[in-house]
């Protein structure tokens, strides 16, 4: 007798689980961590351009000051504040607080709201001071 191999069961994934804000913020926390690696590369390019002389620095700043460059910098600012807020929430969890569903959901919403408000505040201040 020969037995046909049975298909292995699939573990739950995004098509099975119902999306909720804490799930989305957990994924977003990982994504912003990856984005911050890209920001570190931009910072390294800035330092290299600075060390390479005035022409290289002016070219780098022209690229960074362009519309696409400002969009990238806005995204990095948002990533920094979101990652910071979510990191604080993780510290609170490490202390043993905030595990109730309602508290975790509120914490996720606060992380999103803080990151948006802080990013807008920084960019508004930058615009008011002429830094843009």
PDB file of C-alpha atoms in Angstrom:
ATOM      1  CA  UNK A   1       0.000   0.000   0.000  1.00  0.00           C
ATOM      2  CA  UNK A   2       1.226   3.431  -0.826  1.00  0.00           C
ATOM      3  CA  UNK A   3       0.168   6.462   1.075  1.00  0.00           C
ATOM      4  CA  UNK A   4      -0.146   9.839  -0.567  1.00  0.00           C
ATOM      5  CA  UNK A   5       1.556  12.486   1.512  1.00  0.00           C
ATOM      6  CA  UNK A   6      -0.853  14.769   3.309  1.00  0.00           C
ATOM      7  CA  UNK A   7      -0.621  18.481   2.780  1.00  0.00           C
ATOM      8  CA  UNK A   8       0.943  20.244   5.701  1.00  0.00           C
ATOM      9  CA  UNK A   9      -1.369  22.582   7.589  1.00  0.00           C
ATOM     10  CA  UNK A  10      -0.850  26.299   7.124  1.00  0.00           C
ATOM     11  CA  UNK A  11      -0.234  28.473  10.129  1.00  0.00           C
ATOM     12  CA  UNK A  12      -2.439  31.544  10.515  1.00  0.00           C
ATOM     13  CA  UNK A  13      -1.388  34.508   8.415  1.00  0.00           C
ATOM     14  CA  UNK A  14      -2.755  37.871   7.391  1.00  0.00           C
ATOM     15  CA  UNK A  15      -5.609  36.430   5.359  1.00  0.00           C
ATOM     16  CA  UNK A  16      -6.949  34.562   8.385  1.00  0.00           C
ATOM     17  CA  UNK A  17      -6.400  37.007  11.249  1.00  0.00           C
ATOM     18  CA  UNK A  18      -8.724  39.995  11.568  1.00  0.00           C
ATOM     19  CA  UNK A  19      -6.713  43.202  11.308  1.00  0.00           C
ATOM     20  CA  UNK A  20      -6.737  45.455  14.350  1.00  0.00           C
ATOM     21  CA  UNK A  21      -4.784  48.520  15.364  1.00  0.00           C
ATOM     22  CA  UNK A  22      -2.309  46.729  17.664  1.00  0.00           C
ATOM     23  CA  UNK A  23      -1.450  44.280  14.893  1.00  0.00           C
ATOM     24  CA  UNK A  24      -0.921  47.116  12.418  1.00  0.00           C
ATOM     25  CA  UNK A  25       1.222  49.105  14.850  1.00  0.00           C
ATOM     26  CA  UNK A  26       3.398  46.091  15.560  1.00  0.00           C
ATOM     27  CA  UNK A  27       4.071  45.660  11.850  1.00  0.00           C
ATOM     28  CA  UNK A  28       4.585  49.417  11.467  1.00  0.00           C
ATOM     29  CA  UNK A  29       7.116  49.345  14.307  1.00  0.00           C
ATOM     30  CA  UNK A  30       9.212  46.853  12.375  1.00  0.00           C
ATOM     31  CA  UNK A  31       8.817  48.830   9.150  1.00  0.00           C
ATOM     32  CA  UNK A  32       9.909  52.084  10.777  1.00  0.00           C
ATOM     33  CA  UNK A  33      12.917  50.301  12.241  1.00  0.00           C
ATOM     34  CA  UNK A  34      13.914  49.299   8.720  1.00  0.00           C
ATOM     35  CA  UNK A  35      13.284  52.851   7.485  1.00  0.00           C
ATOM     36  CA  UNK A  36      15.618  54.169  10.163  1.00  0.00           C
ATOM     37  CA  UNK A  37      18.387  52.006   8.709  1.00  0.00           C
ATOM     38  CA  UNK A  38      17.813  53.870   5.444  1.00  0.00           C
ATOM     39  CA  UNK A  39      17.997  57.114   7.402  1.00  0.00           C
ATOM     40  CA  UNK A  40      21.347  56.050   8.823  1.00  0.00           C
ATOM     41  CA  UNK A  41      22.593  55.538   5.263  1.00  0.00           C
ATOM     42  CA  UNK A  42      21.390  59.021   4.326  1.00  0.00           C
ATOM     43  CA  UNK A  43      23.218  60.389   7.361  1.00  0.00           C
ATOM     44  CA  UNK A  44      26.381  58.559   6.267  1.00  0.00           C
ATOM     45  CA  UNK A  45      26.024  60.030   2.774  1.00  0.00           C
ATOM     46  CA  UNK A  46      25.599  63.488   4.315  1.00  0.00           C
ATOM     47  CA  UNK A  47      28.804  63.034   6.347  1.00  0.00           C
ATOM     48  CA  UNK A  48      30.653  61.792   3.266  1.00  0.00           C
ATOM     49  CA  UNK A  49      29.434  64.761   1.222  1.00  0.00           C
ATOM     50  CA  UNK A  50      30.449  67.114   4.017  1.00  0.00           C
ATOM     51  CA  UNK A  51      33.938  65.626   4.095  1.00  0.00           C
ATOM     52  CA  UNK A  52      34.215  65.690   0.294  1.00  0.00           C
ATOM     53  CA  UNK A  53      34.081  69.446  -0.022  1.00  0.00           C
ATOM     54  CA  UNK A  54      31.692  72.297  -0.784  1.00  0.00           C
ATOM     55  CA  UNK A  55      30.656  71.097  -4.246  1.00  0.00           C
ATOM     56  CA  UNK A  56      29.703  67.587  -3.094  1.00  0.00           C
ATOM     57  CA  UNK A  57      27.902  69.018  -0.056  1.00  0.00           C
ATOM     58  CA  UNK A  58      25.970  71.507  -2.179  1.00  0.00           C
ATOM     59  CA  UNK A  59      24.911  68.715  -4.549  1.00  0.00           C
ATOM     60  CA  UNK A  60      23.798  66.512  -1.650  1.00  0.00           C
ATOM     61  CA  UNK A  61      21.835  69.352  -0.050  1.00  0.00           C
ATOM     62  CA  UNK A  62      20.205  70.168  -3.402  1.00  0.00           C
ATOM     63  CA  UNK A  63      19.011  66.568  -3.680  1.00  0.00           C
ATOM     64  CA  UNK A  64      17.842  66.549  -0.062  1.00  0.00           C
ATOM     65  CA  UNK A  65      16.107  69.916  -0.520  1.00  0.00           C
ATOM     66  CA  UNK A  66      14.210  68.797  -3.613  1.00  0.00           C
ATOM     67  CA  UNK A  67      10.568  67.773  -3.360  1.00  0.00           C
ATOM     68  CA  UNK A  68      11.331  64.007  -3.335  1.00  0.00           C
ATOM     69  CA  UNK A  69      14.111  64.622  -0.799  1.00  0.00           C
ATOM     70  CA  UNK A  70      11.708  66.468   1.489  1.00  0.00           C
ATOM     71  CA  UNK A  71       9.194  63.634   1.212  1.00  0.00           C
ATOM     72  CA  UNK A  72      11.895  61.157   2.263  1.00  0.00           C
ATOM     73  CA  UNK A  73      12.925  63.404   5.157  1.00  0.00           C
ATOM     74  CA  UNK A  74       9.287  63.812   6.228  1.00  0.00           C
ATOM     75  CA  UNK A  75       8.921  60.023   6.212  1.00  0.00           C
ATOM     76  CA  UNK A  76      12.094  59.633   8.250  1.00  0.00           C
ATOM     77  CA  UNK A  77      10.868  62.196  10.766  1.00  0.00           C
ATOM     78  CA  UNK A  78       7.605  60.307  11.079  1.00  0.00           C
ATOM     79  CA  UNK A  79       9.543  57.039  11.458  1.00  0.00           C
ATOM     80  CA  UNK A  80      11.721  58.440  14.236  1.00  0.00           C
ATOM     81  CA  UNK A  81       8.763  59.679  16.277  1.00  0.00           C
ATOM     82  CA  UNK A  82       6.679  56.563  15.694  1.00  0.00           C
ATOM     83  CA  UNK A  83       9.540  54.230  16.575  1.00  0.00           C
ATOM     84  CA  UNK A  84      10.216  56.290  19.700  1.00  0.00           C
ATOM     85  CA  UNK A  85       6.581  56.175  20.814  1.00  0.00           C
ATOM     86  CA  UNK A  86       6.230  52.456  20.159  1.00  0.00           C
ATOM     87  CA  UNK A  87       9.510  51.836  21.985  1.00  0.00           C
ATOM     88  CA  UNK A  88       8.108  53.629  25.033  1.00  0.00           C
ATOM     89  CA  UNK A  89       5.004  51.461  24.826  1.00  0.00           C
ATOM     90  CA  UNK A  90       7.231  48.383  24.756  1.00  0.00           C
ATOM     91  CA  UNK A  91       9.060  49.640  27.842  1.00  0.00           C
ATOM     92  CA  UNK A  92       5.728  50.023  29.607  1.00  0.00           C
ATOM     93  CA  UNK A  93       4.867  46.461  28.619  1.00  0.00           C
ATOM     94  CA  UNK A  94       8.249  45.305  29.924  1.00  0.00           C
ATOM     95  CA  UNK A  95       7.271  46.774  33.300  1.00  0.00           C
ATOM     96  CA  UNK A  96       4.177  44.571  33.240  1.00  0.00           C
ATOM     97  CA  UNK A  97       1.537  47.196  32.440  1.00  0.00           C
ATOM     98  CA  UNK A  98      -0.809  47.802  29.517  1.00  0.00           C
ATOM     99  CA  UNK A  99      -1.688  44.240  28.560  1.00  0.00           C
ATOM    100  CA  UNK A 100      -5.473  44.621  28.664  1.00  0.00           C
ATOM    101  CA  UNK A 101      -6.980  44.798  25.191  1.00  0.00           C
ATOM    102  CA  UNK A 102      -8.454  48.251  25.728  1.00  0.00           C
ATOM    103  CA  UNK A 103      -5.184  49.609  27.150  1.00  0.00           C
ATOM    104  CA  UNK A 104      -3.087  48.108  24.359  1.00  0.00           C
ATOM    105  CA  UNK A 105      -5.462  49.531  21.748  1.00  0.00           C
ATOM    106  CA  UNK A 106      -5.368  52.967  23.377  1.00  0.00           C
ATOM    107  CA  UNK A 107      -1.567  52.799  23.508  1.00  0.00           C
ATOM    108  CA  UNK A 108      -1.428  51.975  19.793  1.00  0.00           C
ATOM    109  CA  UNK A 109      -3.679  54.905  18.933  1.00  0.00           C
ATOM    110  CA  UNK A 110      -1.600  57.215  21.160  1.00  0.00           C
ATOM    111  CA  UNK A 111       1.590  56.090  19.375  1.00  0.00           C
ATOM    112  CA  UNK A 112       0.089  56.960  15.998  1.00  0.00           C
ATOM    113  CA  UNK A 113      -1.333  60.285  17.195  1.00  0.00           C
ATOM    114  CA  UNK A 114       1.921  61.301  18.907  1.00  0.00           C
ATOM    115  CA  UNK A 115       4.043  60.494  15.868  1.00  0.00           C
ATOM    116  CA  UNK A 116       1.804  62.488  13.537  1.00  0.00           C
ATOM    117  CA  UNK A 117       1.540  65.470  15.914  1.00  0.00           C
ATOM    118  CA  UNK A 118       5.273  65.549  16.670  1.00  0.00           C
ATOM    119  CA  UNK A 119       6.211  65.250  12.997  1.00  0.00           C
ATOM    120  CA  UNK A 120       3.853  68.045  12.002  1.00  0.00           C
ATOM    121  CA  UNK A 121       5.147  70.227  14.860  1.00  0.00           C
ATOM    122  CA  UNK A 122       8.769  69.751  13.796  1.00  0.00           C
ATOM    123  CA  UNK A 123       8.005  70.486  10.142  1.00  0.00           C
ATOM    124  CA  UNK A 124       5.861  73.510  10.966  1.00  0.00           C
ATOM    125  CA  UNK A 125       8.639  74.915  13.173  1.00  0.00           C
ATOM    126  CA  UNK A 126      11.173  74.196  10.415  1.00  0.00           C
ATOM    127  CA  UNK A 127       8.980  76.045   7.899  1.00  0.00           C
ATOM    128  CA  UNK A 128       8.483  78.993  10.260  1.00  0.00           C
ATOM    129  CA  UNK A 129      12.224  79.343  10.878  1.00  0.00           C
ATOM    130  CA  UNK A 130      13.111  79.084   7.199  1.00  0.00           C
ATOM    131  CA  UNK A 131      14.868  75.734   7.499  1.00  0.00           C
ATOM    132  CA  UNK A 132      12.900  74.289   4.585  1.00  0.00           C
TER     133      UNK A 132
END
